[in-house]
């Protein structure tokens, strides 16, 4: 039996929304600390405690790492929150994959202007990346997955499903 296994991971860049949430929570804590005692007295201590609790609960979900694991024809996309909590975001079977290629490949031209294709981004969201795209069919729905595989992962996937992987 020929087993094929490869993994890669990327840390996602914080989106502007995530940065805004962090800034607003920190600003709310500072505002309540500075002006809360004058207007609300001892209740401001409770408000600060609640805001700090909200920060402790929300901040880990704003720091995300994505791990890709390819094993024997299945590709798992796992999200790791704050380095310790793992959640499987998606699992695809390469029997359902129609095409895998670099993002600007001509092999993907047939799927470019299709409004019914749903896009899911599992990249690091950096400017200088060159992601790959997987077009997968789930029932009647086509999904376009963006991810950043390692060279080893591309080679292992190409070995397992050579007709579905394009280099150009």
PDB file of C-alpha atoms in Angstrom:
ATOM      1  CA  UNK A   1       0.000   0.000   0.000  1.00  0.00           C
ATOM      2  CA  UNK A   2       1.406   3.341  -1.064  1.00  0.00           C
ATOM      3  CA  UNK A   3       0.626   5.898   1.646  1.00  0.00           C
ATOM      4  CA  UNK A   4       0.961   9.552   0.852  1.00  0.00           C
ATOM      5  CA  UNK A   5       1.158  12.182   3.566  1.00  0.00           C
ATOM      6  CA  UNK A   6       2.138  15.846   3.635  1.00  0.00           C
ATOM      7  CA  UNK A   7       1.319  18.800   5.821  1.00  0.00           C
ATOM      8  CA  UNK A   8       1.835  22.537   5.788  1.00  0.00           C
ATOM      9  CA  UNK A   9       0.640  25.445   7.887  1.00  0.00           C
ATOM     10  CA  UNK A  10       0.374  29.206   7.602  1.00  0.00           C
ATOM     11  CA  UNK A  11      -0.463  31.923  10.100  1.00  0.00           C
ATOM     12  CA  UNK A  12      -3.243  34.152   8.834  1.00  0.00           C
ATOM     13  CA  UNK A  13      -2.666  37.877   8.861  1.00  0.00           C
ATOM     14  CA  UNK A  14      -5.179  39.681  11.046  1.00  0.00           C
ATOM     15  CA  UNK A  15      -7.973  41.231   9.030  1.00  0.00           C
ATOM     16  CA  UNK A  16      -8.907  44.904   9.508  1.00  0.00           C
ATOM     17  CA  UNK A  17     -12.099  43.790  11.251  1.00  0.00           C
ATOM     18  CA  UNK A  18     -10.089  41.752  13.782  1.00  0.00           C
ATOM     19  CA  UNK A  19      -7.792  44.697  14.463  1.00  0.00           C
ATOM     20  CA  UNK A  20     -10.812  46.974  14.891  1.00  0.00           C
ATOM     21  CA  UNK A  21     -12.397  44.573  17.397  1.00  0.00           C
ATOM     22  CA  UNK A  22      -9.167  44.436  19.425  1.00  0.00           C
ATOM     23  CA  UNK A  23      -8.784  48.218  19.369  1.00  0.00           C
ATOM     24  CA  UNK A  24     -12.404  48.824  20.402  1.00  0.00           C
ATOM     25  CA  UNK A  25     -12.203  46.381  23.309  1.00  0.00           C
ATOM     26  CA  UNK A  26      -8.974  47.909  24.595  1.00  0.00           C
ATOM     27  CA  UNK A  27     -10.353  51.439  24.133  1.00  0.00           C
ATOM     28  CA  UNK A  28     -13.509  50.455  26.048  1.00  0.00           C
ATOM     29  CA  UNK A  29     -11.422  49.166  28.971  1.00  0.00           C
ATOM     30  CA  UNK A  30      -9.343  52.347  29.059  1.00  0.00           C
ATOM     31  CA  UNK A  31     -12.450  54.555  28.789  1.00  0.00           C
ATOM     32  CA  UNK A  32     -14.200  52.766  31.648  1.00  0.00           C
ATOM     33  CA  UNK A  33     -11.050  52.901  33.778  1.00  0.00           C
ATOM     34  CA  UNK A  34     -10.563  56.638  33.219  1.00  0.00           C
ATOM     35  CA  UNK A  35     -14.129  57.913  33.306  1.00  0.00           C
ATOM     36  CA  UNK A  36     -16.126  55.115  34.907  1.00  0.00           C
ATOM     37  CA  UNK A  37     -15.281  55.876  38.528  1.00  0.00           C
ATOM     38  CA  UNK A  38     -16.535  59.461  38.200  1.00  0.00           C
ATOM     39  CA  UNK A  39     -19.902  58.502  36.714  1.00  0.00           C
ATOM     40  CA  UNK A  40     -20.619  54.975  37.885  1.00  0.00           C
ATOM     41  CA  UNK A  41     -18.511  54.594  41.013  1.00  0.00           C
ATOM     42  CA  UNK A  42     -17.843  51.010  42.108  1.00  0.00           C
ATOM     43  CA  UNK A  43     -19.883  49.577  39.240  1.00  0.00           C
ATOM     44  CA  UNK A  44     -17.093  50.555  36.865  1.00  0.00           C
ATOM     45  CA  UNK A  45     -14.860  47.888  38.462  1.00  0.00           C
ATOM     46  CA  UNK A  46     -17.451  45.267  37.502  1.00  0.00           C
ATOM     47  CA  UNK A  47     -17.638  46.712  33.976  1.00  0.00           C
ATOM     48  CA  UNK A  48     -13.843  46.529  33.616  1.00  0.00           C
ATOM     49  CA  UNK A  49     -13.903  42.931  34.847  1.00  0.00           C
ATOM     50  CA  UNK A  50     -16.568  42.028  32.286  1.00  0.00           C
ATOM     51  CA  UNK A  51     -14.627  43.737  29.481  1.00  0.00           C
ATOM     52  CA  UNK A  52     -11.424  41.916  30.450  1.00  0.00           C
ATOM     53  CA  UNK A  53     -13.341  38.625  30.451  1.00  0.00           C
ATOM     54  CA  UNK A  54     -14.683  39.425  26.976  1.00  0.00           C
ATOM     55  CA  UNK A  55     -11.092  40.110  25.824  1.00  0.00           C
ATOM     56  CA  UNK A  56      -9.900  36.799  27.252  1.00  0.00           C
ATOM     57  CA  UNK A  57     -12.700  34.963  25.446  1.00  0.00           C
ATOM     58  CA  UNK A  58     -12.536  36.830  22.103  1.00  0.00           C
ATOM     59  CA  UNK A  59      -8.804  37.477  21.500  1.00  0.00           C
ATOM     60  CA  UNK A  60      -7.860  33.799  20.927  1.00  0.00           C
ATOM     61  CA  UNK A  61     -10.321  33.585  18.035  1.00  0.00           C
ATOM     62  CA  UNK A  62      -8.684  36.580  16.382  1.00  0.00           C
ATOM     63  CA  UNK A  63      -5.290  34.805  16.092  1.00  0.00           C
ATOM     64  CA  UNK A  64      -5.676  31.992  13.555  1.00  0.00           C
ATOM     65  CA  UNK A  65      -3.260  29.520  12.014  1.00  0.00           C
ATOM     66  CA  UNK A  66      -4.407  27.250   9.170  1.00  0.00           C
ATOM     67  CA  UNK A  67      -2.959  23.767   8.773  1.00  0.00           C
ATOM     68  CA  UNK A  68      -3.307  21.660   5.641  1.00  0.00           C
ATOM     69  CA  UNK A  69      -2.967  17.893   5.959  1.00  0.00           C
ATOM     70  CA  UNK A  70      -3.045  15.644   2.892  1.00  0.00           C
ATOM     71  CA  UNK A  71      -3.339  11.933   3.623  1.00  0.00           C
ATOM     72  CA  UNK A  72      -4.228   9.249   1.078  1.00  0.00           C
ATOM     73  CA  UNK A  73      -6.477  11.331  -1.148  1.00  0.00           C
ATOM     74  CA  UNK A  74      -8.050  13.526   1.531  1.00  0.00           C
ATOM     75  CA  UNK A  75      -7.096  17.103   2.258  1.00  0.00           C
ATOM     76  CA  UNK A  76      -8.034  18.552   5.647  1.00  0.00           C
ATOM     77  CA  UNK A  77      -8.112  22.259   6.411  1.00  0.00           C
ATOM     78  CA  UNK A  78      -7.801  22.807  10.161  1.00  0.00           C
ATOM     79  CA  UNK A  79      -7.957  26.156  11.918  1.00  0.00           C
ATOM     80  CA  UNK A  80      -5.843  26.492  15.053  1.00  0.00           C
ATOM     81  CA  UNK A  81      -6.948  29.294  17.346  1.00  0.00           C
ATOM     82  CA  UNK A  82      -4.325  30.908  19.545  1.00  0.00           C
ATOM     83  CA  UNK A  83      -1.981  27.955  19.110  1.00  0.00           C
ATOM     84  CA  UNK A  84      -3.991  25.447  21.130  1.00  0.00           C
ATOM     85  CA  UNK A  85      -7.586  24.952  19.964  1.00  0.00           C
ATOM     86  CA  UNK A  86      -8.004  23.023  16.710  1.00  0.00           C
ATOM     87  CA  UNK A  87     -11.125  22.903  14.590  1.00  0.00           C
ATOM     88  CA  UNK A  88     -11.520  21.135  11.258  1.00  0.00           C
ATOM     89  CA  UNK A  89     -12.788  23.772   8.854  1.00  0.00           C
ATOM     90  CA  UNK A  90     -13.155  21.542   5.798  1.00  0.00           C
ATOM     91  CA  UNK A  91     -12.282  18.077   4.528  1.00  0.00           C
ATOM     92  CA  UNK A  92     -12.228  17.295   0.832  1.00  0.00           C
ATOM     93  CA  UNK A  93     -11.767  14.036  -0.997  1.00  0.00           C
ATOM     94  CA  UNK A  94      -9.742  14.255  -4.194  1.00  0.00           C
ATOM     95  CA  UNK A  95     -12.352  12.139  -5.979  1.00  0.00           C
ATOM     96  CA  UNK A  96     -14.541  15.281  -5.885  1.00  0.00           C
ATOM     97  CA  UNK A  97     -11.785  17.655  -7.027  1.00  0.00           C
ATOM     98  CA  UNK A  98     -12.053  18.908 -10.571  1.00  0.00           C
ATOM     99  CA  UNK A  99      -8.803  20.906 -10.810  1.00  0.00           C
ATOM    100  CA  UNK A 100      -5.868  22.115  -8.727  1.00  0.00           C
ATOM    101  CA  UNK A 101      -3.545  24.784 -10.095  1.00  0.00           C
ATOM    102  CA  UNK A 102      -1.740  28.024  -9.202  1.00  0.00           C
ATOM    103  CA  UNK A 103      -4.086  30.972  -8.835  1.00  0.00           C
ATOM    104  CA  UNK A 104      -3.363  32.590 -12.233  1.00  0.00           C
ATOM    105  CA  UNK A 105      -3.252  29.333 -14.191  1.00  0.00           C
ATOM    106  CA  UNK A 106      -5.028  28.970 -17.518  1.00  0.00           C
ATOM    107  CA  UNK A 107      -6.264  25.586 -16.322  1.00  0.00           C
ATOM    108  CA  UNK A 108      -8.735  27.514 -14.135  1.00  0.00           C
ATOM    109  CA  UNK A 109     -10.107  29.735 -16.921  1.00  0.00           C
ATOM    110  CA  UNK A 110     -13.319  27.717 -17.170  1.00  0.00           C
ATOM    111  CA  UNK A 111     -14.162  28.583 -13.548  1.00  0.00           C
ATOM    112  CA  UNK A 112     -13.139  32.273 -13.465  1.00  0.00           C
ATOM    113  CA  UNK A 113     -16.362  33.998 -14.500  1.00  0.00           C
ATOM    114  CA  UNK A 114     -18.795  31.522 -12.994  1.00  0.00           C
ATOM    115  CA  UNK A 115     -20.986  33.362 -10.439  1.00  0.00           C
ATOM    116  CA  UNK A 116     -22.056  30.074  -8.820  1.00  0.00           C
ATOM    117  CA  UNK A 117     -18.550  29.246  -7.571  1.00  0.00           C
ATOM    118  CA  UNK A 118     -18.180  29.882  -3.833  1.00  0.00           C
ATOM    119  CA  UNK A 119     -14.690  30.984  -2.675  1.00  0.00           C
ATOM    120  CA  UNK A 120     -13.113  29.997   0.651  1.00  0.00           C
ATOM    121  CA  UNK A 121      -9.765  31.530   1.611  1.00  0.00           C
ATOM    122  CA  UNK A 122      -7.349  29.408   3.655  1.00  0.00           C
ATOM    123  CA  UNK A 123      -4.264  31.501   2.816  1.00  0.00           C
ATOM    124  CA  UNK A 124      -2.095  33.654   5.059  1.00  0.00           C
ATOM    125  CA  UNK A 125      -3.561  36.792   3.397  1.00  0.00           C
ATOM    126  CA  UNK A 126      -0.096  38.239   2.812  1.00  0.00           C
ATOM    127  CA  UNK A 127       0.589  40.380  -0.262  1.00  0.00           C
ATOM    128  CA  UNK A 128       3.506  38.415  -1.705  1.00  0.00           C
ATOM    129  CA  UNK A 129       1.991  34.931  -1.702  1.00  0.00           C
ATOM    130  CA  UNK A 130       1.290  32.727  -4.699  1.00  0.00           C
ATOM    131  CA  UNK A 131      -1.577  30.504  -3.608  1.00  0.00           C
ATOM    132  CA  UNK A 132      -2.968  27.440  -5.309  1.00  0.00           C
ATOM    133  CA  UNK A 133      -6.638  26.928  -6.091  1.00  0.00           C
ATOM    134  CA  UNK A 134      -8.636  23.746  -5.753  1.00  0.00           C
ATOM    135  CA  UNK A 135     -11.967  23.524  -7.525  1.00  0.00           C
ATOM    136  CA  UNK A 136     -14.078  20.954  -5.702  1.00  0.00           C
ATOM    137  CA  UNK A 137     -17.611  19.802  -6.468  1.00  0.00           C
ATOM    138  CA  UNK A 138     -19.845  19.160  -3.477  1.00  0.00           C
ATOM    139  CA  UNK A 139     -23.143  17.971  -4.895  1.00  0.00           C
ATOM    140  CA  UNK A 140     -24.114  20.632  -7.423  1.00  0.00           C
ATOM    141  CA  UNK A 141     -22.076  23.364  -5.699  1.00  0.00           C
ATOM    142  CA  UNK A 142     -18.615  24.281  -6.991  1.00  0.00           C
ATOM    143  CA  UNK A 143     -16.214  25.616  -4.373  1.00  0.00           C
ATOM    144  CA  UNK A 144     -12.958  27.448  -5.025  1.00  0.00           C
ATOM    145  CA  UNK A 145     -10.445  26.879  -2.204  1.00  0.00           C
ATOM    146  CA  UNK A 146      -7.399  29.128  -1.921  1.00  0.00           C
ATOM    147  CA  UNK A 147      -4.453  27.700   0.009  1.00  0.00           C
ATOM    148  CA  UNK A 148      -0.650  27.724   0.223  1.00  0.00           C
ATOM    149  CA  UNK A 149       0.684  24.181  -0.093  1.00  0.00           C
ATOM    150  CA  UNK A 150       4.328  23.257   0.401  1.00  0.00           C
ATOM    151  CA  UNK A 151       6.341  21.843  -2.488  1.00  0.00           C
ATOM    152  CA  UNK A 152       6.206  18.416  -0.864  1.00  0.00           C
ATOM    153  CA  UNK A 153       2.424  18.614  -0.608  1.00  0.00           C
ATOM    154  CA  UNK A 154       2.102  19.521  -4.285  1.00  0.00           C
ATOM    155  CA  UNK A 155       4.336  16.576  -5.223  1.00  0.00           C
ATOM    156  CA  UNK A 156       2.366  14.136  -3.051  1.00  0.00           C
ATOM    157  CA  UNK A 157      -0.970  15.348  -4.410  1.00  0.00           C
ATOM    158  CA  UNK A 158       0.363  15.138  -7.959  1.00  0.00           C
ATOM    159  CA  UNK A 159       1.491  11.561  -7.287  1.00  0.00           C
ATOM    160  CA  UNK A 160      -1.961  10.624  -5.958  1.00  0.00           C
ATOM    161  CA  UNK A 161      -4.079  12.520  -8.541  1.00  0.00           C
ATOM    162  CA  UNK A 162      -1.837  13.468 -11.493  1.00  0.00           C
ATOM    163  CA  UNK A 163      -4.604  14.477 -13.914  1.00  0.00           C
ATOM    164  CA  UNK A 164      -6.193  16.900 -11.478  1.00  0.00           C
ATOM    165  CA  UNK A 165      -3.031  18.913 -10.725  1.00  0.00           C
ATOM    166  CA  UNK A 166      -1.729  21.519 -13.146  1.00  0.00           C
ATOM    167  CA  UNK A 167       1.631  23.311 -12.910  1.00  0.00           C
ATOM    168  CA  UNK A 168       1.020  26.103 -15.384  1.00  0.00           C
TER     169      UNK A 168
END
